[in-house]
Coordinates of C-alpha atoms in Angstrom, one line a residue:
M1 CA 1.6 -4.5 10.1
E2 CA 0.3 -4.6 13.7
C3 CA -3.2 -3.9 12.3
F4 CA -3.4 -7.3 10.5
Q5 CA -4.1 -10.7 12.0
R6 CA -1.0 -12.8 12.3
R7 CA -2.1 -15.1 9.4
H8 CA -2.6 -12.1 7.1
R9 CA 0.7 -10.2 7.9
S10 CA 2.8 -11.9 5.2
T11 CA 0.2 -11.3 2.5
A12 CA -0.2 -7.6 3.6
G13 CA 3.6 -7.1 3.6
I14 CA 4.0 -8.6 0.1
T15 CA 1.0 -6.7 -1.2
I16 CA 2.5 -3.3 -0.1
F17 CA 5.5 -3.9 -2.3
L18 CA 3.7 -5.2 -5.4
P19 CA 3.4 -1.8 -7.1
W20 CA 7.1 -1.2 -6.7
I21 CA 7.9 -4.7 -8.2
F22 CA 5.5 -4.3 -11.1
G23 CA 6.9 -0.9 -11.8
L24 CA 10.4 -2.2 -12.0
I25 CA 9.3 -5.0 -14.3
L26 CA 7.4 -2.7 -16.6
I27 CA 10.0 0.1 -16.7
G28 CA 12.2 -1.4 -19.3
G29 CA 9.5 -2.1 -21.7
V30 CA 7.8 1.2 -21.2
F31 CA 10.9 3.2 -21.8
K32 CA 11.6 1.2 -24.9
L33 CA 8.2 1.9 -26.3
F34 CA 8.1 5.6 -25.4
L35 CA 11.1 7.7 -26.0
N36 CA 9.5 10.7 -24.3
W37 CA 10.1 10.9 -20.5
F38 CA 6.7 12.3 -19.7
W39 CA 4.7 9.5 -21.3
S40 CA 7.1 6.9 -20.0
L41 CA 6.6 8.0 -16.4
F42 CA 2.8 8.5 -16.9
F43 CA 2.3 4.9 -18.0
I44 CA 4.5 3.6 -15.2
S45 CA 2.4 5.6 -12.7
L46 CA -0.8 4.1 -14.0
S47 CA 0.3 0.7 -12.8
H48 CA 0.2 1.9 -9.2
L49 CA -3.4 3.2 -9.4
I50 CA -4.9 -0.3 -9.1
F51 CA -3.6 -0.6 -5.5
I52 CA -5.3 2.6 -4.3
P53 CA -8.6 0.7 -3.3
L54 CA -6.5 -1.1 -0.7
L55 CA -6.4 2.1 1.4
W56 CA -10.0 1.6 2.3
F57 CA -9.3 -1.8 3.9
I58 CA -6.2 -1.0 5.9
D59 CA -6.6 0.5 9.3
E60 CA -4.6 3.5 10.5
S61 CA -1.7 2.8 12.8
P62 CA -2.7 2.8 16.5
R63 CA 0.2 5.1 17.3
W64 CA -1.0 7.6 14.6
L65 CA -4.5 7.5 16.0
I66 CA -3.4 8.1 19.6
V67 CA -1.2 11.1 18.5
R68 CA -4.2 12.6 16.7
G69 CA -6.5 12.1 19.8
H70 CA -8.6 9.2 18.5
H71 CA -8.1 7.0 21.5
D72 CA -11.3 4.9 21.1
R73 CA -10.5 4.1 17.4
A74 CA -6.9 3.2 18.4
L75 CA -8.3 0.7 21.0
Q76 CA -10.6 -0.8 18.3
V77 CA -7.7 -1.3 16.0
L78 CA -5.6 -2.9 18.7
K79 CA -8.4 -5.2 19.6
K80 CA -8.8 -6.2 16.0
A81 CA -5.1 -6.9 15.7
A82 CA -5.2 -9.0 18.9
R83 CA -7.7 -11.4 17.3

């Protein structure tokens, strides 16, 4: 969360949990439609795939970058978060 500007942190926090929420909402209907466990879990998993593109817009944690030796990139992320 430290990677987001202060005004975007609430939106980012909510967005992270949307796949979980939608999965919980869909689970009842999906299991009622498909009596087979495999297909039920398959269709529930598909609902999470729409959030994968968010990974290209979220920066890595500065702590993770420092541990991996990417100090310059960590500094860029911290400067971006400070804006």
